mmCIF file of C-alpha atoms and ligand atoms in Angstrom:
data_model
loop_
_atom_site.group_PDB
_atom_site.id
_atom_site.type_symbol
_atom_site.label_atom_id
_atom_site.label_comp_id
_atom_site.label_asym_id
_atom_site.label_seq_id
_atom_site.Cartn_x
_atom_site.Cartn_y
_atom_site.Cartn_z
ATOM 1 C CA MET M 1 0.000 0.000 0.000
ATOM 2 C CA LEU M 2 2.753 2.361 1.087
ATOM 3 C CA LEU M 3 4.712 1.465 -2.010
ATOM 4 C CA SER M 4 1.859 2.157 -4.406
ATOM 5 C CA THR M 5 1.152 5.544 -2.783
ATOM 6 C CA LYS M 6 4.810 6.405 -3.162
ATOM 7 C CA ARG M 7 4.731 5.357 -6.798
ATOM 8 C CA LEU M 8 1.612 7.381 -7.434
ATOM 9 C CA PHE M 9 3.265 10.421 -5.907
ATOM 10 C CA LEU M 10 6.374 9.928 -8.003
ATOM 11 C CA ALA M 11 4.306 9.530 -11.159
ATOM 12 C CA ALA M 12 2.322 12.690 -10.412
ATOM 13 C CA THR M 13 5.538 14.669 -9.819
ATOM 14 C CA LEU M 14 7.028 13.407 -13.070
ATOM 15 C CA LEU M 15 3.838 14.247 -14.907
ATOM 16 C CA LEU M 16 3.805 17.778 -13.512
ATOM 17 C CA LEU M 17 7.423 18.214 -14.560
ATOM 18 C CA ALA M 18 6.810 16.702 -17.968
ATOM 19 C CA VAL M 19 3.673 18.549 -18.966
ATOM 20 C CA PRO M 20 5.235 22.004 -19.292
ATOM 21 C CA VAL M 21 8.123 20.504 -21.284
ATOM 22 C CA LEU M 22 5.722 18.763 -23.642
ATOM 23 C CA ALA M 23 3.623 21.839 -24.011
ATOM 24 C CA ALA M 24 6.678 23.960 -24.676
ATOM 25 C CA ALA M 25 8.027 21.716 -27.450
ATOM 26 C CA PRO M 26 7.373 23.322 -30.843
ATOM 27 C CA PRO M 27 5.571 21.227 -33.476
ATOM 28 C CA ASP M 28 8.269 19.525 -35.569
ATOM 29 C CA SER M 29 7.280 19.476 -39.213
ATOM 30 C CA THR M 30 10.410 17.553 -40.231
ATOM 31 C CA ALA M 31 9.749 14.702 -37.747
ATOM 32 C CA PHE M 32 10.365 11.251 -39.146
ATOM 33 C CA SER M 33 7.038 9.516 -39.754
ATOM 34 C CA VAL M 34 7.181 5.728 -39.396
ATOM 35 C CA GLU M 35 3.977 5.308 -41.396
ATOM 36 C CA ALA M 36 5.086 7.559 -44.235
ATOM 37 C CA ALA M 37 8.539 5.946 -44.439
ATOM 38 C CA THR M 38 6.950 2.483 -44.519
ATOM 39 C CA GLN M 39 4.540 3.537 -47.240
ATOM 40 C CA HIS M 40 7.413 5.059 -49.197
ATOM 41 C CA TYR M 41 9.170 1.680 -49.276
ATOM 42 C CA LEU M 42 5.993 -0.209 -50.207
ATOM 43 C CA ASN M 43 5.361 2.256 -53.041
ATOM 44 C CA SER M 44 8.767 1.472 -54.537
ATOM 45 C CA LEU M 45 7.287 -1.690 -56.032
ATOM 46 C CA THR M 46 5.576 -1.244 -59.397
ATOM 47 C CA ALA M 47 2.002 -2.483 -59.833
ATOM 48 C CA ALA M 48 3.289 -5.239 -62.119
ATOM 49 C CA GLN M 49 5.907 -6.404 -59.578
ATOM 50 C CA LYS M 50 3.281 -6.469 -56.845
ATOM 51 C CA ALA M 51 0.777 -8.358 -59.004
ATOM 52 C CA SER M 52 3.384 -10.982 -59.928
ATOM 53 C CA SER M 53 4.529 -11.447 -56.329
ATOM 54 C CA ASP M 54 0.939 -11.675 -55.042
ATOM 55 C CA ALA M 55 0.057 -14.229 -57.730
ATOM 56 C CA TYR M 56 3.144 -16.335 -57.002
ATOM 57 C CA PHE M 57 2.593 -16.357 -53.253
ATOM 58 C CA GLU M 58 -1.195 -16.769 -53.268
ATOM 59 C CA GLY M 59 -0.812 -19.605 -55.767
ATOM 60 C CA GLY M 60 1.304 -21.236 -53.073
ATOM 61 C CA TYR M 61 -1.707 -21.335 -50.708
ATOM 62 C CA TRP M 62 -3.596 -23.442 -53.243
ATOM 63 C CA LEU M 63 -0.571 -25.591 -53.973
ATOM 64 C CA GLN M 64 -0.571 -26.680 -50.319
ATOM 65 C CA LEU M 65 -4.112 -27.948 -50.784
ATOM 66 C CA TRP M 66 -3.417 -29.532 -54.178
ATOM 67 C CA SER M 67 -0.329 -31.342 -52.946
ATOM 68 C CA MET M 68 -2.204 -32.720 -49.934
ATOM 69 C CA LEU M 69 -4.974 -33.957 -52.269
ATOM 70 C CA TYR M 70 -2.369 -35.281 -54.708
ATOM 71 C CA GLY M 71 -0.896 -37.242 -51.801
ATOM 72 C CA LEU M 72 -4.314 -38.746 -51.077
ATOM 73 C CA GLY M 73 -4.618 -39.671 -54.773
ATOM 74 C CA LEU M 74 -1.223 -41.337 -54.585
ATOM 75 C CA ALA M 75 -2.333 -43.322 -51.539
ATOM 76 C CA ALA M 76 -5.419 -44.427 -53.501
ATOM 77 C CA VAL M 77 -3.170 -45.731 -56.306
ATOM 78 C CA PHE M 78 -1.146 -47.759 -53.812
ATOM 79 C CA LEU M 79 -4.059 -48.984 -51.703
ATOM 80 C CA LYS M 80 -7.256 -49.032 -53.764
ATOM 81 C CA LEU M 81 -5.621 -50.061 -57.036
ATOM 82 C CA GLY M 82 -3.582 -52.686 -55.174
ATOM 83 C CA LEU M 83 -0.056 -51.467 -56.005
ATOM 84 C CA SER M 84 0.953 -51.741 -52.351
ATOM 85 C CA ARG M 85 -0.375 -55.318 -52.063
ATOM 86 C CA ARG M 86 1.531 -56.304 -55.185
ATOM 87 C CA LEU M 87 4.746 -54.706 -53.908
ATOM 88 C CA THR M 88 4.395 -56.716 -50.705
ATOM 89 C CA ALA M 89 3.815 -59.927 -52.661
ATOM 90 C CA TRP M 90 6.969 -59.333 -54.767
ATOM 91 C CA THR M 91 9.210 -58.368 -51.902
ATOM 92 C CA GLN M 92 8.015 -61.233 -49.666
ATOM 93 C CA ARG M 93 9.869 -63.612 -51.994
ATOM 94 C CA LEU M 94 13.159 -62.163 -50.780
ATOM 95 C CA PRO M 95 14.942 -64.158 -48.051
ATOM 96 C CA GLY M 96 15.056 -63.229 -44.369
ATOM 97 C CA LYS M 97 12.901 -60.911 -42.312
ATOM 98 C CA VAL M 98 14.573 -57.545 -42.823
ATOM 99 C CA LEU M 99 15.196 -57.643 -46.570
ATOM 100 C CA PRO M 100 11.517 -57.876 -47.682
ATOM 101 C CA THR M 101 10.559 -54.876 -45.529
ATOM 102 C CA LEU M 102 13.603 -52.869 -46.642
ATOM 103 C CA ALA M 103 12.910 -53.656 -50.314
ATOM 104 C CA TYR M 104 9.253 -52.672 -49.967
ATOM 105 C CA ILE M 105 10.176 -49.316 -48.360
ATOM 106 C CA ALA M 106 12.844 -48.515 -50.976
ATOM 107 C CA LEU M 107 10.487 -49.389 -53.866
ATOM 108 C CA TYR M 108 7.655 -47.389 -52.287
ATOM 109 C CA LEU M 109 9.870 -44.295 -51.852
ATOM 110 C CA LEU M 110 11.090 -44.632 -55.448
ATOM 111 C CA LEU M 111 7.615 -45.120 -56.969
ATOM 112 C CA ALA M 112 5.992 -42.401 -54.850
ATOM 113 C CA HIS M 113 8.691 -39.964 -56.001
ATOM 114 C CA VAL M 114 8.258 -40.874 -59.672
ATOM 115 C CA LEU M 115 4.443 -40.747 -59.451
ATOM 116 C CA SER M 116 4.753 -37.258 -57.903
ATOM 117 C CA TYR M 117 6.649 -35.919 -60.931
ATOM 118 C CA PRO M 118 3.650 -34.301 -62.671
ATOM 119 C CA LEU M 119 3.070 -32.013 -59.664
ATOM 120 C CA ASP M 120 6.739 -31.677 -58.626
ATOM 121 C CA ILE M 121 8.035 -30.707 -62.057
ATOM 122 C CA TYR M 122 5.291 -28.106 -62.390
ATOM 123 C CA VAL M 123 5.847 -26.644 -58.913
ATOM 124 C CA SER M 124 9.613 -26.622 -58.656
ATOM 125 C CA TYR M 125 10.616 -26.265 -62.305
ATOM 126 C CA PHE M 126 8.001 -24.722 -64.638
ATOM 127 C CA ARG M 127 6.371 -22.466 -62.077
ATOM 128 C CA GLU M 128 9.748 -21.129 -60.844
ATOM 129 C CA HIS M 129 10.682 -20.289 -64.452
ATOM 130 C CA GLN M 130 7.277 -18.745 -65.099
ATOM 131 C CA TYR M 131 7.946 -16.234 -62.315
ATOM 132 C CA GLY M 132 11.598 -15.730 -63.290
ATOM 133 C CA LEU M 133 12.970 -17.212 -60.067
ATOM 134 C CA SER M 134 14.998 -20.139 -61.393
ATOM 135 C CA ASN M 135 18.427 -20.293 -63.027
ATOM 136 C CA GLN M 136 18.383 -24.005 -63.855
ATOM 137 C CA SER M 137 18.000 -25.845 -67.131
ATOM 138 C CA PHE M 138 15.745 -28.896 -66.981
ATOM 139 C CA GLY M 139 18.812 -31.166 -67.051
ATOM 140 C CA GLU M 140 20.329 -29.395 -64.053
ATOM 141 C CA TRP M 141 17.020 -29.517 -62.205
ATOM 142 C CA LEU M 142 16.685 -33.230 -62.893
ATOM 143 C CA THR M 143 20.265 -33.909 -61.766
ATOM 144 C CA ASP M 144 19.568 -32.214 -58.410
ATOM 145 C CA ASP M 145 16.254 -34.033 -58.163
ATOM 146 C CA LEU M 146 17.845 -37.441 -58.811
ATOM 147 C CA LYS M 147 20.475 -36.709 -56.155
ATOM 148 C CA SER M 148 17.765 -36.003 -53.599
ATOM 149 C CA LEU M 149 15.844 -39.077 -54.756
ATOM 150 C CA ALA M 150 18.942 -41.230 -54.179
ATOM 151 C CA LEU M 151 19.410 -39.650 -50.740
ATOM 152 C CA SER M 152 15.783 -40.146 -49.775
ATOM 153 C CA VAL M 153 15.742 -43.778 -50.947
ATOM 154 C CA VAL M 154 19.013 -44.674 -49.191
ATOM 155 C CA ILE M 155 18.560 -42.704 -45.949
ATOM 156 C CA GLY M 156 14.740 -42.833 -45.935
ATOM 157 C CA SER M 157 14.661 -46.640 -46.309
ATOM 158 C CA VAL M 158 16.913 -47.135 -43.306
ATOM 159 C CA VAL M 159 14.970 -44.610 -41.192
ATOM 160 C CA VAL M 160 11.569 -46.116 -42.063
ATOM 161 C CA LEU M 161 12.932 -49.624 -41.496
ATOM 162 C CA ILE M 162 14.018 -48.618 -37.969
ATOM 163 C CA LEU M 163 10.565 -47.098 -37.388
ATOM 164 C CA TYR M 164 8.823 -50.325 -38.466
ATOM 165 C CA ALA M 165 11.105 -52.336 -36.196
ATOM 166 C CA ALA M 166 9.986 -50.036 -33.344
ATOM 167 C CA ILE M 167 6.317 -50.331 -34.333
ATOM 168 C CA ARG M 168 6.478 -54.134 -34.330
ATOM 169 C CA ARG M 169 8.146 -54.271 -30.923
ATOM 170 C CA THR M 170 6.210 -51.643 -29.014
ATOM 171 C CA GLY M 171 2.522 -52.195 -29.884
ATOM 172 C CA ARG M 172 0.009 -49.359 -29.645
ATOM 173 C CA ARG M 173 2.517 -47.080 -27.914
ATOM 174 C CA TRP M 174 4.713 -47.244 -31.032
ATOM 175 C CA TRP M 175 4.230 -43.584 -31.827
ATOM 176 C CA VAL M 176 5.813 -42.489 -28.537
ATOM 177 C CA TRP M 177 8.929 -44.555 -29.270
ATOM 178 C CA ALA M 178 8.862 -43.515 -32.916
ATOM 179 C CA THR M 179 8.800 -39.827 -31.906
ATOM 180 C CA GLY M 180 11.909 -40.357 -29.764
ATOM 181 C CA LEU M 181 13.645 -42.149 -32.635
ATOM 182 C CA VAL M 182 12.670 -39.438 -35.133
ATOM 183 C CA GLY M 183 14.047 -36.864 -32.677
ATOM 184 C CA ILE M 184 17.420 -38.642 -32.488
ATOM 185 C CA ILE M 185 17.557 -39.087 -36.265
ATOM 186 C CA MET M 186 16.728 -35.402 -36.801
ATOM 187 C CA VAL M 187 19.451 -34.233 -34.419
ATOM 188 C CA VAL M 188 21.996 -36.427 -36.244
ATOM 189 C CA ALA M 189 20.724 -35.236 -39.661
ATOM 190 C CA VAL M 190 20.895 -31.542 -38.726
ATOM 191 C CA PHE M 191 24.375 -32.064 -37.258
ATOM 192 C CA LEU M 192 25.676 -33.840 -40.375
ATOM 193 C CA SER M 193 23.852 -31.953 -43.119
ATOM 194 C CA PRO M 194 26.309 -29.029 -43.514
ATOM 195 C CA ILE M 195 29.189 -31.503 -43.951
ATOM 196 C CA PHE M 196 27.656 -34.341 -45.931
ATOM 197 C CA ILE M 197 24.370 -33.268 -47.525
ATOM 198 C CA SER M 198 24.500 -29.561 -48.476
ATOM 199 C CA PRO M 199 27.871 -29.945 -50.332
ATOM 200 C CA LEU M 200 26.220 -32.498 -52.653
ATOM 201 C CA PHE M 201 24.134 -29.667 -54.111
ATOM 202 C CA ASN M 202 26.245 -26.529 -53.646
ATOM 203 C CA LYS M 203 29.761 -25.316 -53.059
ATOM 204 C CA TYR M 204 30.523 -23.656 -49.695
ATOM 205 C CA THR M 205 33.589 -21.406 -49.561
ATOM 206 C CA PRO M 206 34.947 -18.842 -47.090
ATOM 207 C CA LEU M 207 33.780 -15.288 -47.778
ATOM 208 C CA PRO M 208 36.088 -13.514 -50.277
ATOM 209 C CA ALA M 209 38.464 -10.997 -48.681
ATOM 210 C CA GLY M 210 37.485 -7.326 -48.787
ATOM 211 C CA PRO M 211 35.707 -4.601 -46.812
ATOM 212 C CA MET M 212 32.433 -6.571 -46.901
ATOM 213 C CA ARG M 213 34.091 -9.610 -45.330
ATOM 214 C CA SER M 214 35.743 -7.471 -42.634
ATOM 215 C CA GLN M 215 32.435 -5.798 -41.737
ATOM 216 C CA ILE M 216 30.573 -9.109 -41.608
ATOM 217 C CA LEU M 217 33.223 -10.885 -39.558
ATOM 218 C CA SER M 218 33.483 -7.948 -37.184
ATOM 219 C CA MET M 219 29.715 -8.078 -36.602
ATOM 220 C CA ALA M 220 29.978 -11.850 -36.090
ATOM 221 C CA ARG M 221 32.729 -11.422 -33.483
ATOM 222 C CA ALA M 222 30.761 -8.672 -31.728
ATOM 223 C CA ASN M 223 27.954 -11.194 -31.250
ATOM 224 C CA GLY M 224 30.119 -14.098 -30.150
ATOM 225 C CA VAL M 225 29.956 -16.021 -33.433
ATOM 226 C CA PRO M 226 33.325 -17.489 -34.517
ATOM 227 C CA ALA M 227 34.438 -15.958 -37.832
ATOM 228 C CA ASP M 228 35.339 -19.292 -39.413
ATOM 229 C CA ASN M 229 31.656 -20.264 -39.189
ATOM 230 C CA VAL M 230 30.645 -17.828 -41.936
ATOM 231 C CA TYR M 231 30.442 -19.207 -45.501
ATOM 232 C CA LEU M 232 29.448 -18.200 -49.000
ATOM 233 C CA VAL M 233 27.223 -20.633 -50.950
ATOM 234 C CA ASP M 234 26.791 -20.642 -54.753
ATOM 235 C CA ALA M 235 22.981 -20.643 -54.618
ATOM 236 C CA SER M 236 22.872 -18.946 -58.031
ATOM 237 C CA ARG M 237 23.390 -22.451 -59.445
ATOM 238 C CA GLN M 238 19.714 -23.075 -58.734
ATOM 239 C CA SER M 239 17.900 -19.833 -58.216
ATOM 240 C CA LYS M 240 17.838 -16.061 -58.345
ATOM 241 C CA ARG M 241 16.512 -15.736 -54.815
ATOM 242 C CA ILE M 242 18.389 -13.672 -52.265
ATOM 243 C CA SER M 243 18.832 -15.674 -49.104
ATOM 244 C CA ALA M 244 21.038 -16.685 -46.213
ATOM 245 C CA ASN M 245 20.684 -19.324 -43.558
ATOM 246 C CA VAL M 246 22.028 -20.895 -40.424
ATOM 247 C CA SER M 247 22.542 -24.657 -40.498
ATOM 248 C CA GLY M 248 24.140 -27.382 -38.422
ATOM 249 C CA LEU M 249 24.274 -28.046 -34.725
ATOM 250 C CA GLY M 250 27.020 -27.800 -32.105
ATOM 251 C CA SER M 251 30.412 -27.960 -33.795
ATOM 252 C CA THR M 252 28.932 -27.941 -37.340
ATOM 253 C CA ILE M 253 26.811 -24.794 -36.923
ATOM 254 C CA ARG M 254 27.468 -22.116 -39.559
ATOM 255 C CA VAL M 255 25.991 -19.067 -41.237
ATOM 256 C CA SER M 256 25.835 -19.234 -45.044
ATOM 257 C CA LEU M 257 25.227 -16.174 -47.187
ATOM 258 C CA ASN M 258 24.162 -16.937 -50.728
ATOM 259 C CA ASP M 259 25.966 -15.410 -53.675
ATOM 260 C CA ASN M 260 22.768 -13.773 -55.017
ATOM 261 C CA LEU M 261 22.711 -11.745 -51.825
ATOM 262 C CA LEU M 262 26.311 -10.663 -52.275
ATOM 263 C CA ASN M 263 25.840 -9.857 -55.979
ATOM 264 C CA ARG M 264 22.453 -8.164 -55.878
ATOM 265 C CA CYS M 265 22.553 -6.233 -52.596
ATOM 266 C CA THR M 266 24.336 -3.187 -51.207
ATOM 267 C CA PRO M 267 26.771 -3.567 -48.280
ATOM 268 C CA ALA M 268 24.102 -2.114 -45.943
ATOM 269 C CA GLU M 269 21.605 -4.730 -47.135
ATOM 270 C CA VAL M 270 24.103 -7.577 -46.734
ATOM 271 C CA GLN M 271 24.894 -6.391 -43.200
ATOM 272 C CA ALA M 272 21.169 -6.230 -42.378
ATOM 273 C CA VAL M 273 20.643 -9.828 -43.561
ATOM 274 C CA MET M 274 23.781 -11.004 -41.786
ATOM 275 C CA GLY M 275 22.540 -9.410 -38.550
ATOM 276 C CA HIS M 276 19.301 -11.393 -38.936
ATOM 277 C CA GLU M 277 21.171 -14.676 -39.499
ATOM 278 C CA LEU M 278 23.423 -14.012 -36.507
ATOM 279 C CA GLY M 279 20.186 -13.657 -34.555
ATOM 280 C CA HIS M 280 19.192 -17.219 -35.455
ATOM 281 C CA TYR M 281 22.637 -18.386 -34.389
ATOM 282 C CA VAL M 282 22.891 -16.476 -31.101
ATOM 283 C CA LEU M 283 19.267 -17.129 -30.052
ATOM 284 C CA ASN M 284 19.763 -20.898 -30.538
ATOM 285 C CA HIS M 285 16.900 -21.134 -32.982
ATOM 286 C CA ILE M 286 17.964 -24.470 -34.473
ATOM 287 C CA PRO M 287 17.906 -26.463 -31.189
ATOM 288 C CA LYS M 288 14.643 -24.735 -30.187
ATOM 289 C CA MET M 289 13.084 -25.531 -33.560
ATOM 290 C CA LEU M 290 14.151 -29.167 -33.235
ATOM 291 C CA ILE M 291 12.298 -29.399 -29.921
ATOM 292 C CA PHE M 292 9.140 -27.882 -31.439
ATOM 293 C CA LEU M 293 9.397 -30.133 -34.479
ATOM 294 C CA VAL M 294 9.741 -33.299 -32.414
ATOM 295 C CA LEU M 295 6.684 -32.317 -30.342
ATOM 296 C CA ILE M 296 4.648 -31.604 -33.488
ATOM 297 C CA ILE M 297 5.755 -34.866 -35.099
ATOM 298 C CA GLY M 298 4.826 -36.719 -31.903
ATOM 299 C CA LEU M 299 1.347 -35.226 -31.998
ATOM 300 C CA GLY M 300 1.097 -36.107 -35.693
ATOM 301 C CA LEU M 301 2.160 -39.715 -35.197
ATOM 302 C CA GLY M 302 -0.329 -40.083 -32.321
ATOM 303 C CA LEU M 303 -3.120 -38.843 -34.596
ATOM 304 C CA VAL M 304 -1.909 -41.066 -37.445
ATOM 305 C CA ASP M 305 -2.154 -44.069 -35.126
ATOM 306 C CA TRP M 306 -5.705 -43.103 -34.130
ATOM 307 C CA ALA M 307 -6.868 -42.571 -37.734
ATOM 308 C CA PHE M 308 -5.028 -45.656 -39.018
ATOM 309 C CA HIS M 309 -6.838 -47.922 -36.568
ATOM 310 C CA ARG M 310 -10.212 -46.372 -37.411
ATOM 311 C CA LEU M 311 -9.634 -47.171 -41.105
ATOM 312 C CA LEU M 312 -7.963 -50.541 -40.556
ATOM 313 C CA GLY M 313 -11.129 -52.410 -39.497
ATOM 314 C CA ARG M 314 -13.121 -51.210 -42.463
ATOM 315 C CA TYR M 315 -10.578 -51.098 -45.301
ATOM 316 C CA GLY M 316 -7.656 -53.188 -44.029
ATOM 317 C CA PRO M 317 -8.738 -56.496 -45.620
ATOM 318 C CA GLY M 318 -9.450 -54.885 -49.021
ATOM 319 C CA TRP M 319 -6.154 -52.991 -49.047
ATOM 320 C CA GLY M 320 -4.183 -56.009 -47.807
ATOM 321 C CA ILE M 321 -3.108 -54.351 -44.549
ATOM 322 C CA SER M 322 -3.094 -56.604 -41.475
ATOM 323 C CA SER M 323 -1.844 -54.195 -38.785
ATOM 324 C CA ILE M 324 0.031 -50.950 -38.162
ATOM 325 C CA GLY M 325 3.241 -53.032 -38.174
ATOM 326 C CA ASP M 326 2.474 -54.297 -41.707
ATOM 327 C CA VAL M 327 4.598 -52.338 -44.185
ATOM 328 C CA THR M 328 1.807 -52.656 -46.809
ATOM 329 C CA GLY M 329 0.118 -49.852 -44.833
ATOM 330 C CA LEU M 330 3.030 -47.416 -45.335
ATOM 331 C CA PRO M 331 1.177 -45.436 -48.071
ATOM 332 C CA LEU M 332 -1.704 -44.949 -45.624
ATOM 333 C CA VAL M 333 0.642 -43.773 -42.841
ATOM 334 C CA VAL M 334 2.269 -41.316 -45.264
ATOM 335 C CA ALA M 335 -1.105 -40.009 -46.525
ATOM 336 C CA LEU M 336 -2.477 -39.547 -42.985
ATOM 337 C CA PHE M 337 0.687 -37.750 -41.927
ATOM 338 C CA GLY M 338 0.335 -35.563 -45.035
ATOM 339 C CA VAL M 339 -3.187 -34.550 -43.963
ATOM 340 C CA PHE M 340 -1.858 -33.775 -40.474
ATOM 341 C CA THR M 341 0.971 -31.559 -41.765
ATOM 342 C CA PHE M 342 -1.488 -29.749 -44.034
ATOM 343 C CA LEU M 343 -3.760 -28.984 -41.064
ATOM 344 C CA ALA M 344 -0.838 -28.154 -38.764
ATOM 345 C CA GLN M 345 0.786 -25.805 -41.291
ATOM 346 C CA PRO M 346 -0.631 -22.545 -39.819
ATOM 347 C CA GLY M 347 0.655 -23.499 -36.356
ATOM 348 C CA PHE M 348 4.003 -24.502 -37.767
ATOM 349 C CA ASN M 349 4.216 -21.278 -39.807
ATOM 350 C CA THR M 350 3.542 -19.279 -36.660
ATOM 351 C CA ILE M 351 6.343 -21.012 -34.729
ATOM 352 C CA ILE M 352 8.831 -20.272 -37.522
ATOM 353 C CA ARG M 353 7.522 -16.740 -38.081
ATOM 354 C CA THR M 354 7.953 -15.971 -34.383
ATOM 355 C CA GLN M 355 11.624 -17.015 -34.565
ATOM 356 C CA GLU M 356 12.035 -14.960 -37.730
ATOM 357 C CA GLN M 357 10.606 -11.908 -35.961
ATOM 358 C CA GLU M 358 13.053 -12.424 -33.105
ATOM 359 C CA ALA M 359 15.917 -12.648 -35.611
ATOM 360 C CA ASP M 360 14.667 -9.486 -37.371
ATOM 361 C CA VAL M 361 14.818 -7.476 -34.158
ATOM 362 C CA PHE M 362 18.189 -8.971 -33.214
ATOM 363 C CA GLY M 363 19.475 -8.087 -36.686
ATOM 364 C CA LEU M 364 18.328 -4.468 -36.448
ATOM 365 C CA ASN M 365 20.141 -4.084 -33.137
ATOM 366 C CA ALA M 366 23.264 -5.868 -34.377
ATOM 367 C CA ALA M 367 23.627 -4.324 -37.849
ATOM 368 C CA ARG M 368 21.941 -0.957 -37.184
ATOM 369 C CA GLN M 369 20.900 -0.830 -40.840
ATOM 370 C CA PRO M 370 17.124 -0.253 -40.798
ATOM 371 C CA ASP M 371 17.095 1.046 -44.380
ATOM 372 C CA GLY M 372 19.219 -1.862 -45.597
ATOM 373 C CA PHE M 373 16.810 -4.209 -43.859
ATOM 374 C CA ALA M 374 13.738 -2.468 -45.305
ATOM 375 C CA SER M 375 15.051 -2.470 -48.873
ATOM 376 C CA THR M 376 15.964 -6.165 -48.573
ATOM 377 C CA ALA M 377 12.430 -6.899 -47.382
ATOM 378 C CA ILE M 378 11.220 -5.183 -50.551
ATOM 379 C CA LYS M 379 13.583 -7.290 -52.684
ATOM 380 C CA LEU M 380 12.328 -10.471 -50.991
ATOM 381 C CA SER M 381 8.839 -9.629 -52.207
ATOM 382 C CA GLU M 382 9.866 -11.273 -55.501
ATOM 383 C CA TYR M 383 8.697 -14.470 -53.862
ATOM 384 C CA ARG M 384 6.739 -13.313 -50.820
ATOM 385 C CA LYS M 385 3.535 -11.253 -50.892
ATOM 386 C CA ILE M 386 4.412 -7.787 -49.614
ATOM 387 C CA ASN M 387 1.242 -6.625 -47.912
ATOM 388 C CA PRO M 388 -1.109 -9.408 -46.756
ATOM 389 C CA THR M 389 -4.027 -9.051 -44.342
ATOM 390 C CA PRO M 390 -3.092 -9.853 -40.696
ATOM 391 C CA LEU M 391 -5.113 -13.097 -40.838
ATOM 392 C CA GLU M 392 -3.418 -14.132 -44.079
ATOM 393 C CA GLU M 393 -0.022 -13.443 -42.506
ATOM 394 C CA ALA M 394 -0.917 -15.482 -39.407
ATOM 395 C CA ILE M 395 -2.023 -18.506 -41.456
ATOM 396 C CA PHE M 396 0.261 -18.647 -44.472
ATOM 397 C CA PHE M 397 3.464 -16.751 -43.662
ATOM 398 C CA ASP M 398 6.504 -18.541 -42.273
ATOM 399 C CA HIS M 399 8.398 -15.221 -42.308
ATOM 400 C CA PRO M 400 7.059 -11.774 -41.447
ATOM 401 C CA SER M 401 5.609 -10.066 -44.534
ATOM 402 C CA GLY M 402 7.534 -7.278 -46.249
ATOM 403 C CA HIS M 403 5.100 -4.756 -44.764
ATOM 404 C CA THR M 404 5.687 -6.013 -41.213
ATOM 405 C CA ARG M 405 9.456 -6.033 -41.735
ATOM 406 C CA VAL M 406 9.633 -2.532 -43.206
ATOM 407 C CA LEU M 407 7.385 -1.218 -40.426
ATOM 408 C CA THR M 408 9.573 -2.870 -37.763
ATOM 409 C CA ALA M 409 12.684 -1.385 -39.372
ATOM 410 C CA MET M 410 11.227 2.114 -39.659
ATOM 411 C CA ARG M 411 9.993 2.062 -36.070
ATOM 412 C CA TRP M 412 13.477 0.995 -34.972
ATOM 413 C CA LYS M 413 14.962 3.782 -37.093
ATOM 414 C CA ALA M 414 12.639 6.380 -35.555
ATOM 415 C CA GLU M 415 13.554 5.308 -32.049
ATOM 416 C CA HIS M 416 17.304 4.755 -32.486
ATOM 417 C CA LEU M 417 18.744 6.863 -35.256
ATOM 418 C CA GLY M 418 18.722 10.566 -35.954
ATOM 419 C CA LYS M 419 18.431 11.577 -32.311
HETATM 420 ZN ZN1 ZN W 501 15.578 -16.076 -40.809
#
């Protein structure tokens, strides 16, 4: 009670002191307006640029639905048309217990990939060219695609085999064990990917010497990030997109700036992006994201188990599936998980977007380049709608929209610079 009276008194005194000062301040016609500065940046896009970016991004909303439905269609081919049953019959002729299951999984992954080509080639090749975002010829695209197919068949088969071994040993609680296993596998994959997987697709080199490198490394040191963890990646092999990322875990963690960023952006813009990436690094976003992901996957697998058993009684005999441990049911597990990820997407987007917002604010404080950050946000609108409604941003955006980013930058500028 005493404390709050004291506080009230203090507040009243401050107010009395402040009021005359406020009243005495002359109106400042040259004051920096956050709203006007934000609008100025948004207006720098032409109507045609905005229309193209909106169309590209909004088309992506529908593609999420189409690819989920495509996945259900694929499951129908495997289950209703009997492809899965036939695969099981072929692979059962192989000797031993492990080999038939492994062969089924590898063949399923291969066939599912090939049967997805009509949608995949449209989405990641033709559509990217249509919007001028890709640098690849079809041959180059296919080479990259075949590399990832080989990876997914080799690594995926082993991972799914381990999961089926867990399912068969642990009964209805399989999904709890499977979640733990997926967690361990993900940690190992994230740890190894900068060393073994990313170099299969791109070349990672140290940043070239020069003033840019000195500025970037100095900012890295100022934020406790070792300088030898900053790389340049030749992303222009695949695309025209400006980007940068943090990958790896523990001793393999690194920040990679892509060459499009270095070639298409000013030093202030590169510093702004680098500040953002350092934010991901310093705020431990990768380990935190892994924890979220494992929890979401656990929830998904629990729901898959529930739905699988509801369908098993009715359709199991017709589809040739005897139990959840029967690998013939893999297409059903994949389809159900696909429906789950489709429904969970807004939640997942929000988790990522929240981290991205944290990194944005960290980056503004670290790089002190609000205009560099704002103009980069405008450049990113090549592939991300610049000014969505708040609801649209909450549901579909895994990064803050250009509008949100420019506004954040201009507010920061108003409060930190020019005073
Ligand atoms: Zn980010």
